[in-house]
Structure formats: structure tokens, C-alpha cells
Coordinates of C-alpha atoms in Angstrom, one line a residue:
X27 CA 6.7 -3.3 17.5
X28 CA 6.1 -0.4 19.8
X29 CA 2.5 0.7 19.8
X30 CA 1.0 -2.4 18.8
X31 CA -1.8 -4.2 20.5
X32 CA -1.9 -7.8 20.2
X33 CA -4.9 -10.1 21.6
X34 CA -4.1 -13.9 21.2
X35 CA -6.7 -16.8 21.6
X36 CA -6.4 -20.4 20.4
X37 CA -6.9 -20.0 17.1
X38 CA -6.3 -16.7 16.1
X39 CA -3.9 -13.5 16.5
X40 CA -5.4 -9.8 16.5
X41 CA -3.2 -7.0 15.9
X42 CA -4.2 -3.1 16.4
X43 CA -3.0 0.7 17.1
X44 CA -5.9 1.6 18.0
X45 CA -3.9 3.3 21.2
X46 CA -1.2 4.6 19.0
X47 CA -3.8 6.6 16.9
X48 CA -6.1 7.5 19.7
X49 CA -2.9 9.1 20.4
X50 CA -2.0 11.0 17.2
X51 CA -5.7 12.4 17.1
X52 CA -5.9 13.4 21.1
X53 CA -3.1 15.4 19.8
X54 CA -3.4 17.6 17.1
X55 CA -7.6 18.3 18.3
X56 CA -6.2 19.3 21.5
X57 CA -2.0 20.7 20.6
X58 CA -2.8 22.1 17.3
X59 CA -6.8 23.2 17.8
X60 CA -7.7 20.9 14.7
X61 CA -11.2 20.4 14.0
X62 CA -11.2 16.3 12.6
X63 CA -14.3 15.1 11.5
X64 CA -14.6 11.4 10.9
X65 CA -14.1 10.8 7.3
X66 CA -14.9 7.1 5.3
X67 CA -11.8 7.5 3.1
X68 CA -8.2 8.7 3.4
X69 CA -8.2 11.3 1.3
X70 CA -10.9 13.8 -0.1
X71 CA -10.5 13.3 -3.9
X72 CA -8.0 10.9 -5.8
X73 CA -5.6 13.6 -7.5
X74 CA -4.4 17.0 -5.3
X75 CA -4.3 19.9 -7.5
X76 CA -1.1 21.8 -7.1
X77 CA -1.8 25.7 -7.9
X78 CA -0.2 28.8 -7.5
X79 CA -1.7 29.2 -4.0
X80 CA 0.2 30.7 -1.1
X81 CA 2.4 27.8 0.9
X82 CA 1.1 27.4 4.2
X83 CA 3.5 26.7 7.6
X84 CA 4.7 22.8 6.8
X85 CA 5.4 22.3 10.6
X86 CA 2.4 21.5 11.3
X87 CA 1.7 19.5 8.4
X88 CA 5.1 17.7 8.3
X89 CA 4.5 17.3 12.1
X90 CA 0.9 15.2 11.0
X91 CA 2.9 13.3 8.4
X92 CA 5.4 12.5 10.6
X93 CA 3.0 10.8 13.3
X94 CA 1.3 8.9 10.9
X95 CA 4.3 7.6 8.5
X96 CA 4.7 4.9 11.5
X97 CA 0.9 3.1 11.3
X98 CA 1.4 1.6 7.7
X99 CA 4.5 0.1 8.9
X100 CA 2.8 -2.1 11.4
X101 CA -0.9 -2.6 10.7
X102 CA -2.3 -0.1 8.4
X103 CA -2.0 -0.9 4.4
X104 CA -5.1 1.2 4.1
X105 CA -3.3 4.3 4.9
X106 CA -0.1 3.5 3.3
X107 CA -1.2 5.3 -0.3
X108 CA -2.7 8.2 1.5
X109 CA 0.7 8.5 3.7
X110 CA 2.7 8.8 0.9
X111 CA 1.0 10.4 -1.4
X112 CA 0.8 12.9 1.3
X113 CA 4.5 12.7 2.1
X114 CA 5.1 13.9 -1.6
X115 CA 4.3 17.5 -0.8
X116 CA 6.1 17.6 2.7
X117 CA 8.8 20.4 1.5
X118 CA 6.3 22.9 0.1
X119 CA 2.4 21.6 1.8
X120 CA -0.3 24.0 0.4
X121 CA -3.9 24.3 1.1
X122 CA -5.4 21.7 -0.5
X123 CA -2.4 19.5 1.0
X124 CA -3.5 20.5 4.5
X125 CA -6.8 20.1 4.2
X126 CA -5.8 16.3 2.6
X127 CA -3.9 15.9 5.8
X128 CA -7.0 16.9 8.1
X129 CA -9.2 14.2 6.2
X130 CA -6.9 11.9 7.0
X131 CA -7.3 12.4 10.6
X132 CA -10.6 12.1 10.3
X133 CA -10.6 8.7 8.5
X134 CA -8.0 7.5 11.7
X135 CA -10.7 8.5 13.9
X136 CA -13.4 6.7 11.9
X137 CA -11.7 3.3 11.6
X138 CA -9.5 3.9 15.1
X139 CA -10.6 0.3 16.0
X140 CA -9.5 -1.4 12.6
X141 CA -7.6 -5.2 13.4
X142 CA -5.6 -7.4 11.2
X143 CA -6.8 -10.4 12.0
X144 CA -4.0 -13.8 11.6
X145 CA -5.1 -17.0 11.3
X146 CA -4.2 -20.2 9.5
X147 CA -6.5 -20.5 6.1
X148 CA -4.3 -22.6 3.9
X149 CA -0.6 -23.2 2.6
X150 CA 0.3 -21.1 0.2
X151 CA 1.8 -17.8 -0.3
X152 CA 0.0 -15.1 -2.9
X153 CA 2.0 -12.1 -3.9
X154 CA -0.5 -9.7 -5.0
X155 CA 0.8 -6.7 -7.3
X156 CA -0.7 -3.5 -8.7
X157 CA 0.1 -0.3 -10.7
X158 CA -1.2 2.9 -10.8
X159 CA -0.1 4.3 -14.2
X160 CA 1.2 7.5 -14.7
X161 CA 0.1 9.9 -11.6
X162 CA 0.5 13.9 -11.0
X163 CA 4.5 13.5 -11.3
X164 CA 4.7 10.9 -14.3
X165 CA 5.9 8.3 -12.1
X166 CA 3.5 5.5 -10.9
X167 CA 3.0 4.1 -7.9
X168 CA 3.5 0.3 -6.7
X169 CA 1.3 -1.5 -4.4
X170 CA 2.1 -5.1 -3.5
X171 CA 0.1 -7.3 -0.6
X172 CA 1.9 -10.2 0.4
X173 CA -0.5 -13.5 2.1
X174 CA 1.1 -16.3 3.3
X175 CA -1.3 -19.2 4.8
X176 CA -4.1 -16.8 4.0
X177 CA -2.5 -13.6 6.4
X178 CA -0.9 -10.4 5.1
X179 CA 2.4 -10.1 6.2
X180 CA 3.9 -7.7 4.3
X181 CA 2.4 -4.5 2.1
X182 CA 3.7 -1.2 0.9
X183 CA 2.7 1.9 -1.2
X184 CA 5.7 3.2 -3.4
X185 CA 6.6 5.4 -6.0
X186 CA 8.0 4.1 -9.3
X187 CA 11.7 5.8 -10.2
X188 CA 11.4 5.4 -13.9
X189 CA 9.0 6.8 -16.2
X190 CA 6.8 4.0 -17.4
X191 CA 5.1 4.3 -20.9
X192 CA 2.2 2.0 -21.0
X193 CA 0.2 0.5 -18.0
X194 CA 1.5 -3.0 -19.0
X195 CA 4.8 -1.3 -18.4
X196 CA 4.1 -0.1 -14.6
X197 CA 2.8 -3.4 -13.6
X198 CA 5.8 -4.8 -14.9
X199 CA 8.1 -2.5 -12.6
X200 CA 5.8 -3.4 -10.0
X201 CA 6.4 -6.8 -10.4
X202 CA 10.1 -6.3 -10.4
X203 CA 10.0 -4.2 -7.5
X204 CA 8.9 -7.1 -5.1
X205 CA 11.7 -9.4 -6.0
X206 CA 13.8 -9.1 -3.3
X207 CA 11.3 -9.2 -0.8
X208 CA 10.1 -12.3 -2.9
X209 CA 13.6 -13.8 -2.9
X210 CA 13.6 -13.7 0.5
X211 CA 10.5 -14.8 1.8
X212 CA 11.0 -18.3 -0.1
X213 CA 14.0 -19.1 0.6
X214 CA 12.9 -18.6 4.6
X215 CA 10.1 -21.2 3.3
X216 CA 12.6 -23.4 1.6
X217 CA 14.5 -23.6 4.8
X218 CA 11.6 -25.5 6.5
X219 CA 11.7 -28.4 4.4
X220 CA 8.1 -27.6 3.3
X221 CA 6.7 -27.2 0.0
X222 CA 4.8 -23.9 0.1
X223 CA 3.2 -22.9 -3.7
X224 CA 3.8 -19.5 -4.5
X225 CA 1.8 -17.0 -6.7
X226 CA 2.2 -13.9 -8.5
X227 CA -1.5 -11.8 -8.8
X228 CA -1.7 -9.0 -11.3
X229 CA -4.7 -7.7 -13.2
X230 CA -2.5 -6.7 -16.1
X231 CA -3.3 -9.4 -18.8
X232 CA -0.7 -8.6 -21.0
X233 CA 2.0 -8.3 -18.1
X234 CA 1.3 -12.1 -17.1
X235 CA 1.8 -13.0 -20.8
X236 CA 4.6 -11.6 -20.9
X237 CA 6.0 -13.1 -17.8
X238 CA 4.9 -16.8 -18.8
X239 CA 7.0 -16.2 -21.8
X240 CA 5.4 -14.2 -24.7
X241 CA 7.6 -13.2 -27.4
X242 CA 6.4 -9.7 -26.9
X243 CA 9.0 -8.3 -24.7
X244 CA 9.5 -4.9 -23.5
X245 CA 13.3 -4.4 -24.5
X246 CA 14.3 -2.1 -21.8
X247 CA 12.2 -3.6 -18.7
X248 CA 13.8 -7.2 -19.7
X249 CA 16.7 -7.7 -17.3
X250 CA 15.5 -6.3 -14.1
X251 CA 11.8 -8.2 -14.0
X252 CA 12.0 -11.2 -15.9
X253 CA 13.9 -13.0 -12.9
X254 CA 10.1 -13.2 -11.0
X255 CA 9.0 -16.1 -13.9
X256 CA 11.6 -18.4 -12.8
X257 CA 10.8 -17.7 -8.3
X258 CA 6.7 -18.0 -9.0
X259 CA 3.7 -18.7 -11.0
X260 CA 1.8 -16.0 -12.8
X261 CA -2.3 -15.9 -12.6
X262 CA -4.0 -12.8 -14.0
X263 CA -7.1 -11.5 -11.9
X264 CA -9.9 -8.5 -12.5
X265 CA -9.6 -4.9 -11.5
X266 CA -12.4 -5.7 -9.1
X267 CA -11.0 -8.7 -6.6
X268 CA -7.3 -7.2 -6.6
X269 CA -6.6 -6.3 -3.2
X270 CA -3.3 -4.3 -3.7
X271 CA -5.2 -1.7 -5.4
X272 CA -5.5 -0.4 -1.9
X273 CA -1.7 0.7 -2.1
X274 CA -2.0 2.6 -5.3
X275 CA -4.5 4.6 -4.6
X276 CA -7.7 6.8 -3.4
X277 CA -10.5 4.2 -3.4
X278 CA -14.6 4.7 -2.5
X279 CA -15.9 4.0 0.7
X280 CA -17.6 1.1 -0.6
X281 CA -14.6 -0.2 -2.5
X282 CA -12.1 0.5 -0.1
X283 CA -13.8 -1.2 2.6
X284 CA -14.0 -4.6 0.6
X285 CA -9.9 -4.2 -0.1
X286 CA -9.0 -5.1 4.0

């Protein structure tokens, strides 16, 4: 991919845009005057307020939007919340969505040098999913990681098109919403003649139960997401190790450092 710095030794692969975002931040300091300072997390609080304040000029802030929409795409999942959350308010920005947009600058700058780091730590492929429930438009938001041989190699933050009404709910749609992708990814496996085992992760007890086959079924969510039990196991896991919170939403600096 364009943009992309990659450093390869004998065991490992290192992949950056370190360049790319020296880039982005070079120009809107210098283009656009903006003052960045370095921030430790994407955005300043978890939940934007939307009020009745005055909409400022969205080219600019589209323009910031725009730039960074391409970073989650190749090595940044820690920005892929932030980015969309971000995107939400692209038609209408106001104050406290600029200013949003500025601390996220500032956290670019602060972890300019980030690397995803591939190398071979087992055989297996862990599908790791999360919900955030709910959310400032009803809808909540998906993040999945996917590892396979211990290295991420896909992610993505997105935004849930039906109204979920419990958490066990959105986890469910989350869990649907990676099926595809799923799908896809094993049947490249199958093709090698390898036996690769393949798990879900979800910190949603009562979603895994359901999946393994609970007769407490959630009538309307049935069809769509009960297809995952039959492509891969189901293993429940705490709030705390699950690393796809990281796509749902605004973490600490503490907490979001020990999601990458």
C-alpha cells in the first residue's frame, strides 16, 4: 500500500506511516496555522456533546478527516474509532467536533513512530469481537481484531445499522458482522491443506451461550448470526484482556496503550 514503510529482517516484518502522518501534521501546522499539541489519546472525552452551537467551516475539518480516513486502513486500528466517530459529524462539524479533530492530530504526533510488528507466534487464527452498546445515535458500534499466527491482519471500527436492545444483542450483531470476512479468511486456510484452529473472542457471557447453543435465543437476531457457531469455536474473555475494545471506543492512556 501507498505510504507504507516496511522494514524486513529474518524473523520479523515491521510495518509503519510514520512518513505518511509526518505528512498530514507538516500540513495542517503549516497550510491551515493549526496549533497540535501532542495528545496520549485520540479523542478528548468518550461522548461529543452535540449543542445548539454555531456550525463552524467543515472544509477544514472534512479536509482533516479526509487525510486521516487512509491510516486505519493500513496500520492504525488505534485510530480507527476515533476516525469514525469523527467522520459522523462531517456534514454539519461544530466546535467541540473541531476541537476533537485537533486532539487527534495531536495524538498522530505523539505516537507518529507507532509499528505493527509481524511475526510467527503460533498456528491459529483468533477472531476477537466487541460492542459498544447503544452510543449518541442509538446505534452501536462494532470492533473486531482479527490474529492469525499471532499477527493482526485485519481490524475495523463500524457502526451498527440496526437498533440493538440489550448489550448481549450488539455483541451478537457484532459477531454477525464479521462473517464474511470470516468466511473468507478460512476457506483461504482450507485451501492450504493445513489445519489452522479458529476462535471466536467476546466478552459477552451470555452471547457465547447463546452461540454454543442455549435455548435462549434472540428471535429476531437468529438467522443472520447463528451461521458463526457452525465456522468457529466460541471462548468468552473479560472486559479487561479484550483487545477489540480499541475499535469501539475512547480508551485511557493507560488502557489504550495496553490494547496494541
Amino acid at each position: 500500500m501507498v505510504g507504507i514503510n516496511i522494514e524486513c529482517s529474518e524473523n520479523e516484518i515491521l510495518l509503519s506511516q510514520s512518513g505518511f502522518a509526518n505528512q498530514v501534521v507538516d500540513h495542517f501546522e503549516k497550510k491551515a496555522s493549526i496549533t497540535i499539541l501532542m495528545n496520549k489519546t485520540t479523542l478528548p472525552k468518550w461522548k461529543l456533546e452535540t449543542s445548539k452551537n454555531k456550525l463552524i467551516n467543515q472544509n477544514w475539518y472534512q479536509s482533516i478527516i479526509g487525510s486521516l480516513i487512509y491510516m486505519p486502513l493500513g496500520t492504525r486500528p488505534d485510530i480507527s474509532f476515533a476516525v469514525n466517530y469523527l467522520a459522523r459529524y462531517s456534514t454539519s462539524p461544530q466546535e467541540e467536533h473541531w476541537q476533537a479533530s485537533r486532539h487527534l492530530l495531536g495524538y498522530i504526533e505523539y505516537s507518529i513512530n507507532q509499528t505493527m510488528k509481524y511475526w510467527i507466534t503460533g498456528k491459529k487464527l483468533e477472531v476477537w469481537t466487541d460492542a459498544d452498546w447503544g452510543g449518541e445515535f442509538q446505534c452501536s458500534t462494532t470492533g473486531f481484531v482479527f490474529k492469525l499466527f499471532g499477527c493482526t491482519v485485519a481490524w475495523a471500527s463500524r457502526r451498527q445499522t440496526l437498533v440493538a436492545t440489550s448489550t448481549c444483542a450488539a455483541e451478537l450483531v457484532a459477531m454477525g458482522m464479521i462473517t464474511d470476512l470470516l468466511s473468507f479468511i478460512l476457506q483461504i486456510l482450507e485451501s492450504t491443506k493445513e489445519k489452522i484452529p479458529a476462535t471466536l473472542i467476546c466478552d459477552n457471557k451470555a452471547a457465547v451461550m447463546i452461540l454454543e447453543g442455549s435455548k435462549t435465543r434472540i428471535k429476531s437476531l437468529e438467522r443472520p448470526f447463528y451461521s458463526v457457531n457452525d465456522l468457529i469455536r466460541n471462548e468468552w474473555i473479560s472486559t479487561t484482556n479484550q483487545l477489540a475494545e480499541v475499535c469501539t471506543k475512547r480508551l485511557g492512556p493507560t488502557k489504550h496503550s495496553c490494547k496494541l
